[in-house]
């Protein structure tokens, strides 16, 4: 019998484990993951950006947890010797139409309390980043880079060092409340726990349904594919270089990202994946694909955004199309500068009418918290999200499954 069981050894699950351990040092806490390593899915396949919180509507959960998580993450990396670098970020307007969007981001950044934001003309920006295109830019000095696999391995190290138990290769198959505790069925047998927290990322809606609840959203998997710049082209990129995002979509657009090990990635795009853990377009899970296509939210979204979807798909199959979307950011790039890179799959929470939910969601019942949606910047914000989950658990009280924030 454990005091708490946490499903998922991604950044959110292990950060939650650490925050719970801080609050309840005497508890026995178990983290399980079906994978054979930590950070096997979203956390280990992301852009590695430490988000500053510049984009998010002031006062919202994402802005609050990103700002809080940013400070906690930097303190953690310093304490545990996880390398990170505050490279700074240029968000670049490449034409007149993008200027209002960039101004709005600037206002949000100020309202969210960011330090050192600077509006620059194209010429001023090029004095710092000579190869970057565009007519104006917002300089965000607080943005940075880190390897979230290394961060999550360090979370696991801190957790187990303080007495926590991490059990990999263990899939949660079901769970029920039995009196004062939960019986959890796993691929390694039954486990009893007083409290249960599910941080299942791409599987978060499925984990919620396991005890008969219907979450208000379904997770649709969207693959983000990257190219990598050759070392000559990579030398042109010293900072994060981002476009002004399309406000209709929760994704930030393809960007140029230096990595902590000295490479530069370009991407990610956003195409529907044919499996929740489908890292290339040959991986198909017919059961999961059928569940996606049958879902009213997917059909509504497809009707509304088929044009955007077609553009993303073209970019997935055509290197030329991918390059075309990078050229406004860096006009001197050529096809020869791009090598195929990795891919990640985002858990996109979609409501029944096709609403794309970009804020964090928790579904809380007595003794149980399901993290229903933890999109970007959840890796940056993971320690703050962990704190919020612990508060949810402490609030207790039986609540109907539904959107709480
Ligand atoms: C392409 C891409 C780029 C991104 N870029 C950034 C970025 O630059 N900065 C940033 O802050 N965020 C970024 N994000 C978002 C961020 O990576 C995620 O929001 C975050 O990693 C979510 O963490 P998680 O722990 O909730 O999910 P995951 O990392 O997906 O972890 C969930 C874990 O649960 C396990 N699991 C699921 N079901 C079960 C089960 N039944 N039994 C046992 N285990 C189970 C899985 O194996 C998995 O390990 C990006 C995401 C993607 C996909």
PDB file of C-alpha atoms in Angstrom, residues 136-335:
ATOM      1  CA  UNK A 136      10.626  44.346 -36.623  1.00  0.00           C
ATOM      2  CA  UNK A 137      11.230  42.086 -33.655  1.00  0.00           C
ATOM      3  CA  UNK A 138      10.525  41.707 -29.984  1.00  0.00           C
ATOM      4  CA  UNK A 139      13.662  40.768 -28.032  1.00  0.00           C
ATOM      5  CA  UNK A 140      12.859  38.475 -25.095  1.00  0.00           C
ATOM      6  CA  UNK A 141      16.065  38.079 -23.080  1.00  0.00           C
ATOM      7  CA  UNK A 142      14.602  35.677 -20.502  1.00  0.00           C
ATOM      8  CA  UNK A 143      13.931  32.833 -22.981  1.00  0.00           C
ATOM      9  CA  UNK A 144      16.437  29.972 -23.012  1.00  0.00           C
ATOM     10  CA  UNK A 145      17.234  26.357 -23.792  1.00  0.00           C
ATOM     11  CA  UNK A 146      17.692  23.136 -21.841  1.00  0.00           C
ATOM     12  CA  UNK A 147      17.518  19.385 -22.510  1.00  0.00           C
ATOM     13  CA  UNK A 148      14.248  18.280 -20.873  1.00  0.00           C
ATOM     14  CA  UNK A 149      15.407  14.644 -20.885  1.00  0.00           C
ATOM     15  CA  UNK A 150      18.277  15.720 -18.640  1.00  0.00           C
ATOM     16  CA  UNK A 151      15.895  17.796 -16.486  1.00  0.00           C
ATOM     17  CA  UNK A 152      13.539  14.824 -16.074  1.00  0.00           C
ATOM     18  CA  UNK A 153      16.379  12.423 -15.292  1.00  0.00           C
ATOM     19  CA  UNK A 154      17.441  14.898 -12.593  1.00  0.00           C
ATOM     20  CA  UNK A 155      13.832  15.031 -11.274  1.00  0.00           C
ATOM     21  CA  UNK A 156      13.930  11.208 -11.052  1.00  0.00           C
ATOM     22  CA  UNK A 157      17.289  11.334  -9.271  1.00  0.00           C
ATOM     23  CA  UNK A 158      16.035  13.846  -6.663  1.00  0.00           C
ATOM     24  CA  UNK A 159      12.803  11.869  -6.193  1.00  0.00           C
ATOM     25  CA  UNK A 160      14.484   8.495  -5.663  1.00  0.00           C
ATOM     26  CA  UNK A 161      17.280  10.034  -3.544  1.00  0.00           C
ATOM     27  CA  UNK A 162      14.563  11.246  -1.151  1.00  0.00           C
ATOM     28  CA  UNK A 163      13.010   7.779  -0.880  1.00  0.00           C
ATOM     29  CA  UNK A 164      10.573   7.773  -3.822  1.00  0.00           C
ATOM     30  CA  UNK A 165      10.140   4.625  -5.916  1.00  0.00           C
ATOM     31  CA  UNK A 166      10.266   4.769  -9.716  1.00  0.00           C
ATOM     32  CA  UNK A 167       8.971   1.700 -11.549  1.00  0.00           C
ATOM     33  CA  UNK A 168       9.350   1.694 -15.337  1.00  0.00           C
ATOM     34  CA  UNK A 169       7.865  -0.836 -17.806  1.00  0.00           C
ATOM     35  CA  UNK A 170       4.645  -0.720 -15.773  1.00  0.00           C
ATOM     36  CA  UNK A 171       1.432   0.232 -17.545  1.00  0.00           C
ATOM     37  CA  UNK A 172      -1.665   1.325 -15.629  1.00  0.00           C
ATOM     38  CA  UNK A 173      -4.555  -0.670 -17.095  1.00  0.00           C
ATOM     39  CA  UNK A 174      -7.408   0.361 -14.781  1.00  0.00           C
ATOM     40  CA  UNK A 175      -8.264   1.554 -11.279  1.00  0.00           C
ATOM     41  CA  UNK A 176     -11.214   1.710  -8.894  1.00  0.00           C
ATOM     42  CA  UNK A 177     -11.877   3.324  -5.561  1.00  0.00           C
ATOM     43  CA  UNK A 178     -12.176   0.675  -2.813  1.00  0.00           C
ATOM     44  CA  UNK A 179     -13.178   2.345   0.470  1.00  0.00           C
ATOM     45  CA  UNK A 180     -10.403   4.715   1.547  1.00  0.00           C
ATOM     46  CA  UNK A 181      -7.966   3.755  -1.202  1.00  0.00           C
ATOM     47  CA  UNK A 182      -7.599   2.866  -4.881  1.00  0.00           C
ATOM     48  CA  UNK A 183      -6.904  -0.496  -6.433  1.00  0.00           C
ATOM     49  CA  UNK A 184      -4.770   0.045  -9.494  1.00  0.00           C
ATOM     50  CA  UNK A 185      -4.382  -2.716 -12.068  1.00  0.00           C
ATOM     51  CA  UNK A 186      -1.037  -2.596 -13.846  1.00  0.00           C
ATOM     52  CA  UNK A 187       0.866  -4.797 -16.283  1.00  0.00           C
ATOM     53  CA  UNK A 188       2.988  -5.844 -13.250  1.00  0.00           C
ATOM     54  CA  UNK A 189       0.037  -6.710 -10.964  1.00  0.00           C
ATOM     55  CA  UNK A 190      -2.291  -4.870  -8.613  1.00  0.00           C
ATOM     56  CA  UNK A 191      -1.096  -1.917  -6.501  1.00  0.00           C
ATOM     57  CA  UNK A 192      -3.039  -0.235  -3.673  1.00  0.00           C
ATOM     58  CA  UNK A 193      -2.652   3.472  -3.018  1.00  0.00           C
ATOM     59  CA  UNK A 194      -4.398   6.083  -0.876  1.00  0.00           C
ATOM     60  CA  UNK A 195      -4.058   8.815  -3.509  1.00  0.00           C
ATOM     61  CA  UNK A 196      -3.770   8.559  -7.264  1.00  0.00           C
ATOM     62  CA  UNK A 197      -2.464  11.183  -9.703  1.00  0.00           C
ATOM     63  CA  UNK A 198      -2.476  10.539 -13.440  1.00  0.00           C
ATOM     64  CA  UNK A 199      -0.051  12.564 -15.581  1.00  0.00           C
ATOM     65  CA  UNK A 200      -0.442  10.536 -18.756  1.00  0.00           C
ATOM     66  CA  UNK A 201       0.258  13.159 -21.446  1.00  0.00           C
ATOM     67  CA  UNK A 202      -0.935  11.691 -24.739  1.00  0.00           C
ATOM     68  CA  UNK A 203      -3.023   9.109 -22.826  1.00  0.00           C
ATOM     69  CA  UNK A 204      -4.509  11.530 -20.283  1.00  0.00           C
ATOM     70  CA  UNK A 205      -8.131  11.227 -21.490  1.00  0.00           C
ATOM     71  CA  UNK A 206      -7.880   7.418 -21.552  1.00  0.00           C
ATOM     72  CA  UNK A 207      -6.580   7.381 -17.973  1.00  0.00           C
ATOM     73  CA  UNK A 208      -9.536   9.576 -16.947  1.00  0.00           C
ATOM     74  CA  UNK A 209     -12.072   7.225 -18.537  1.00  0.00           C
ATOM     75  CA  UNK A 210     -10.631   4.206 -16.697  1.00  0.00           C
ATOM     76  CA  UNK A 211     -12.871   4.804 -13.693  1.00  0.00           C
ATOM     77  CA  UNK A 212     -15.962   5.471 -15.752  1.00  0.00           C
ATOM     78  CA  UNK A 213     -15.627   9.261 -16.102  1.00  0.00           C
ATOM     79  CA  UNK A 214     -16.057  11.081 -19.390  1.00  0.00           C
ATOM     80  CA  UNK A 215     -13.540  13.900 -19.810  1.00  0.00           C
ATOM     81  CA  UNK A 216     -14.823  17.051 -21.551  1.00  0.00           C
ATOM     82  CA  UNK A 217     -12.102  16.804 -24.222  1.00  0.00           C
ATOM     83  CA  UNK A 218     -10.473  14.098 -26.321  1.00  0.00           C
ATOM     84  CA  UNK A 219      -6.731  14.050 -26.939  1.00  0.00           C
ATOM     85  CA  UNK A 220      -5.804  14.206 -30.625  1.00  0.00           C
ATOM     86  CA  UNK A 221      -2.171  13.529 -31.458  1.00  0.00           C
ATOM     87  CA  UNK A 222      -0.407  16.141 -33.610  1.00  0.00           C
ATOM     88  CA  UNK A 223       3.086  15.301 -34.777  1.00  0.00           C
ATOM     89  CA  UNK A 224       5.678  18.065 -34.930  1.00  0.00           C
ATOM     90  CA  UNK A 225       8.556  17.315 -37.292  1.00  0.00           C
ATOM     91  CA  UNK A 226      11.965  18.974 -37.229  1.00  0.00           C
ATOM     92  CA  UNK A 227      14.827  19.509 -39.612  1.00  0.00           C
ATOM     93  CA  UNK A 228      18.329  20.078 -38.339  1.00  0.00           C
ATOM     94  CA  UNK A 229      20.640  22.741 -39.776  1.00  0.00           C
ATOM     95  CA  UNK A 230      24.082  21.752 -41.070  1.00  0.00           C
ATOM     96  CA  UNK A 231      26.887  23.086 -38.903  1.00  0.00           C
ATOM     97  CA  UNK A 232      27.682  25.926 -41.372  1.00  0.00           C
ATOM     98  CA  UNK A 233      24.057  27.119 -41.336  1.00  0.00           C
ATOM     99  CA  UNK A 234      23.780  26.550 -37.586  1.00  0.00           C
ATOM    100  CA  UNK A 235      26.551  29.089 -37.041  1.00  0.00           C
ATOM    101  CA  UNK A 236      24.086  31.786 -38.198  1.00  0.00           C
ATOM    102  CA  UNK A 237      21.724  31.106 -35.282  1.00  0.00           C
ATOM    103  CA  UNK A 238      22.785  32.293 -31.827  1.00  0.00           C
ATOM    104  CA  UNK A 239      19.339  33.002 -30.387  1.00  0.00           C
ATOM    105  CA  UNK A 240      15.851  31.508 -30.559  1.00  0.00           C
ATOM    106  CA  UNK A 241      14.179  32.893 -33.684  1.00  0.00           C
ATOM    107  CA  UNK A 242      10.390  32.644 -33.733  1.00  0.00           C
ATOM    108  CA  UNK A 243       7.660  33.919 -36.047  1.00  0.00           C
ATOM    109  CA  UNK A 244       4.606  35.831 -34.823  1.00  0.00           C
ATOM    110  CA  UNK A 245       2.177  32.964 -34.106  1.00  0.00           C
ATOM    111  CA  UNK A 246      -1.207  32.682 -35.795  1.00  0.00           C
ATOM    112  CA  UNK A 247      -3.632  33.498 -32.932  1.00  0.00           C
ATOM    113  CA  UNK A 248      -6.180  30.969 -34.270  1.00  0.00           C
ATOM    114  CA  UNK A 249      -3.833  28.098 -33.401  1.00  0.00           C
ATOM    115  CA  UNK A 250      -2.247  26.957 -30.171  1.00  0.00           C
ATOM    116  CA  UNK A 251       1.098  26.224 -31.900  1.00  0.00           C
ATOM    117  CA  UNK A 252       3.886  28.804 -32.109  1.00  0.00           C
ATOM    118  CA  UNK A 253       4.870  28.158 -35.741  1.00  0.00           C
ATOM    119  CA  UNK A 254       8.119  26.734 -37.128  1.00  0.00           C
ATOM    120  CA  UNK A 255      11.104  28.345 -35.474  1.00  0.00           C
ATOM    121  CA  UNK A 256      14.889  28.104 -35.278  1.00  0.00           C
ATOM    122  CA  UNK A 257      16.080  26.667 -32.004  1.00  0.00           C
ATOM    123  CA  UNK A 258      19.652  26.234 -30.806  1.00  0.00           C
ATOM    124  CA  UNK A 259      19.978  23.121 -28.636  1.00  0.00           C
ATOM    125  CA  UNK A 260      22.072  22.778 -25.521  1.00  0.00           C
ATOM    126  CA  UNK A 261      24.396  20.287 -27.311  1.00  0.00           C
ATOM    127  CA  UNK A 262      25.273  22.834 -29.998  1.00  0.00           C
ATOM    128  CA  UNK A 263      22.902  21.904 -32.848  1.00  0.00           C
ATOM    129  CA  UNK A 264      20.142  24.053 -34.354  1.00  0.00           C
ATOM    130  CA  UNK A 265      16.692  22.629 -35.053  1.00  0.00           C
ATOM    131  CA  UNK A 266      14.078  24.035 -37.411  1.00  0.00           C
ATOM    132  CA  UNK A 267      10.432  23.212 -36.744  1.00  0.00           C
ATOM    133  CA  UNK A 268       8.091  21.838 -35.626  1.00  0.00           C
ATOM    134  CA  UNK A 269       5.183  21.711 -38.035  1.00  0.00           C
ATOM    135  CA  UNK A 270       1.866  20.205 -36.868  1.00  0.00           C
ATOM    136  CA  UNK A 271       0.275  17.255 -38.689  1.00  0.00           C
ATOM    137  CA  UNK A 272      -2.301  14.774 -37.447  1.00  0.00           C
ATOM    138  CA  UNK A 273      -0.475  11.638 -36.255  1.00  0.00           C
ATOM    139  CA  UNK A 274      -2.025   8.273 -37.120  1.00  0.00           C
ATOM    140  CA  UNK A 275      -1.168   6.960 -33.648  1.00  0.00           C
ATOM    141  CA  UNK A 276      -0.886   8.645 -30.257  1.00  0.00           C
ATOM    142  CA  UNK A 277       2.756   7.675 -30.180  1.00  0.00           C
ATOM    143  CA  UNK A 278       3.260   7.894 -33.950  1.00  0.00           C
ATOM    144  CA  UNK A 279       6.626   9.560 -34.492  1.00  0.00           C
ATOM    145  CA  UNK A 280       6.607   9.107 -38.280  1.00  0.00           C
ATOM    146  CA  UNK A 281       3.933   8.926 -40.967  1.00  0.00           C
ATOM    147  CA  UNK A 282       4.346   5.137 -41.329  1.00  0.00           C
ATOM    148  CA  UNK A 283       3.214   4.437 -37.758  1.00  0.00           C
ATOM    149  CA  UNK A 284      -0.517   3.760 -37.764  1.00  0.00           C
ATOM    150  CA  UNK A 285      -2.728   2.531 -34.918  1.00  0.00           C
ATOM    151  CA  UNK A 286      -6.067   1.738 -36.543  1.00  0.00           C
ATOM    152  CA  UNK A 287      -8.004   1.697 -33.254  1.00  0.00           C
ATOM    153  CA  UNK A 288      -6.677   5.115 -32.237  1.00  0.00           C
ATOM    154  CA  UNK A 289      -7.079   6.551 -35.729  1.00  0.00           C
ATOM    155  CA  UNK A 290     -10.709   5.345 -35.861  1.00  0.00           C
ATOM    156  CA  UNK A 291     -11.372   6.954 -32.453  1.00  0.00           C
ATOM    157  CA  UNK A 292      -9.954  10.238 -33.790  1.00  0.00           C
ATOM    158  CA  UNK A 293     -11.945  10.201 -37.024  1.00  0.00           C
ATOM    159  CA  UNK A 294     -15.199   9.231 -35.229  1.00  0.00           C
ATOM    160  CA  UNK A 295     -14.846  12.100 -32.739  1.00  0.00           C
ATOM    161  CA  UNK A 296     -17.189  15.047 -33.422  1.00  0.00           C
ATOM    162  CA  UNK A 297     -14.480  17.464 -32.252  1.00  0.00           C
ATOM    163  CA  UNK A 298     -12.042  16.189 -34.869  1.00  0.00           C
ATOM    164  CA  UNK A 299     -14.617  16.438 -37.645  1.00  0.00           C
ATOM    165  CA  UNK A 300     -15.574  19.994 -36.606  1.00  0.00           C
ATOM    166  CA  UNK A 301     -11.919  20.989 -36.475  1.00  0.00           C
ATOM    167  CA  UNK A 302     -11.201  19.394 -39.867  1.00  0.00           C
ATOM    168  CA  UNK A 303     -14.157  21.239 -41.455  1.00  0.00           C
ATOM    169  CA  UNK A 304     -12.967  24.562 -40.094  1.00  0.00           C
ATOM    170  CA  UNK A 305      -9.219  24.240 -40.640  1.00  0.00           C
ATOM    171  CA  UNK A 306      -8.810  21.883 -43.616  1.00  0.00           C
ATOM    172  CA  UNK A 307      -6.866  24.533 -45.544  1.00  0.00           C
ATOM    173  CA  UNK A 308      -4.331  24.987 -42.729  1.00  0.00           C
ATOM    174  CA  UNK A 309      -4.161  21.185 -42.339  1.00  0.00           C
ATOM    175  CA  UNK A 310      -3.364  20.784 -46.037  1.00  0.00           C
ATOM    176  CA  UNK A 311      -0.523  23.343 -45.765  1.00  0.00           C
ATOM    177  CA  UNK A 312       0.940  21.520 -42.758  1.00  0.00           C
ATOM    178  CA  UNK A 313       0.704  18.182 -44.589  1.00  0.00           C
ATOM    179  CA  UNK A 314       2.474  19.618 -47.634  1.00  0.00           C
ATOM    180  CA  UNK A 315       5.227  20.854 -45.321  1.00  0.00           C
ATOM    181  CA  UNK A 316       5.478  17.341 -43.872  1.00  0.00           C
ATOM    182  CA  UNK A 317       6.133  15.736 -47.257  1.00  0.00           C
ATOM    183  CA  UNK A 318       8.034  18.550 -48.999  1.00  0.00           C
ATOM    184  CA  UNK A 319      11.388  19.864 -47.811  1.00  0.00           C
ATOM    185  CA  UNK A 320      10.934  22.743 -50.270  1.00  0.00           C
ATOM    186  CA  UNK A 321       7.660  23.749 -48.540  1.00  0.00           C
ATOM    187  CA  UNK A 322       9.356  23.509 -45.125  1.00  0.00           C
ATOM    188  CA  UNK A 323      12.192  25.737 -46.326  1.00  0.00           C
ATOM    189  CA  UNK A 324       9.666  28.230 -47.716  1.00  0.00           C
ATOM    190  CA  UNK A 325       8.210  28.766 -44.247  1.00  0.00           C
ATOM    191  CA  UNK A 326      11.709  29.315 -42.785  1.00  0.00           C
ATOM    192  CA  UNK A 327      12.922  31.788 -45.411  1.00  0.00           C
ATOM    193  CA  UNK A 328      11.105  34.858 -44.021  1.00  0.00           C
ATOM    194  CA  UNK A 329      12.949  34.229 -40.733  1.00  0.00           C
ATOM    195  CA  UNK A 330      16.318  33.505 -42.363  1.00  0.00           C
ATOM    196  CA  UNK A 331      16.434  34.422 -46.066  1.00  0.00           C
ATOM    197  CA  UNK A 332      19.886  32.936 -46.740  1.00  0.00           C
ATOM    198  CA  UNK A 333      18.915  29.326 -45.874  1.00  0.00           C
ATOM    199  CA  UNK A 334      18.990  26.821 -48.736  1.00  0.00           C
ATOM    200  CA  UNK A 335      17.704  23.263 -49.175  1.00  0.00           C
TER     201      UNK A 335
END
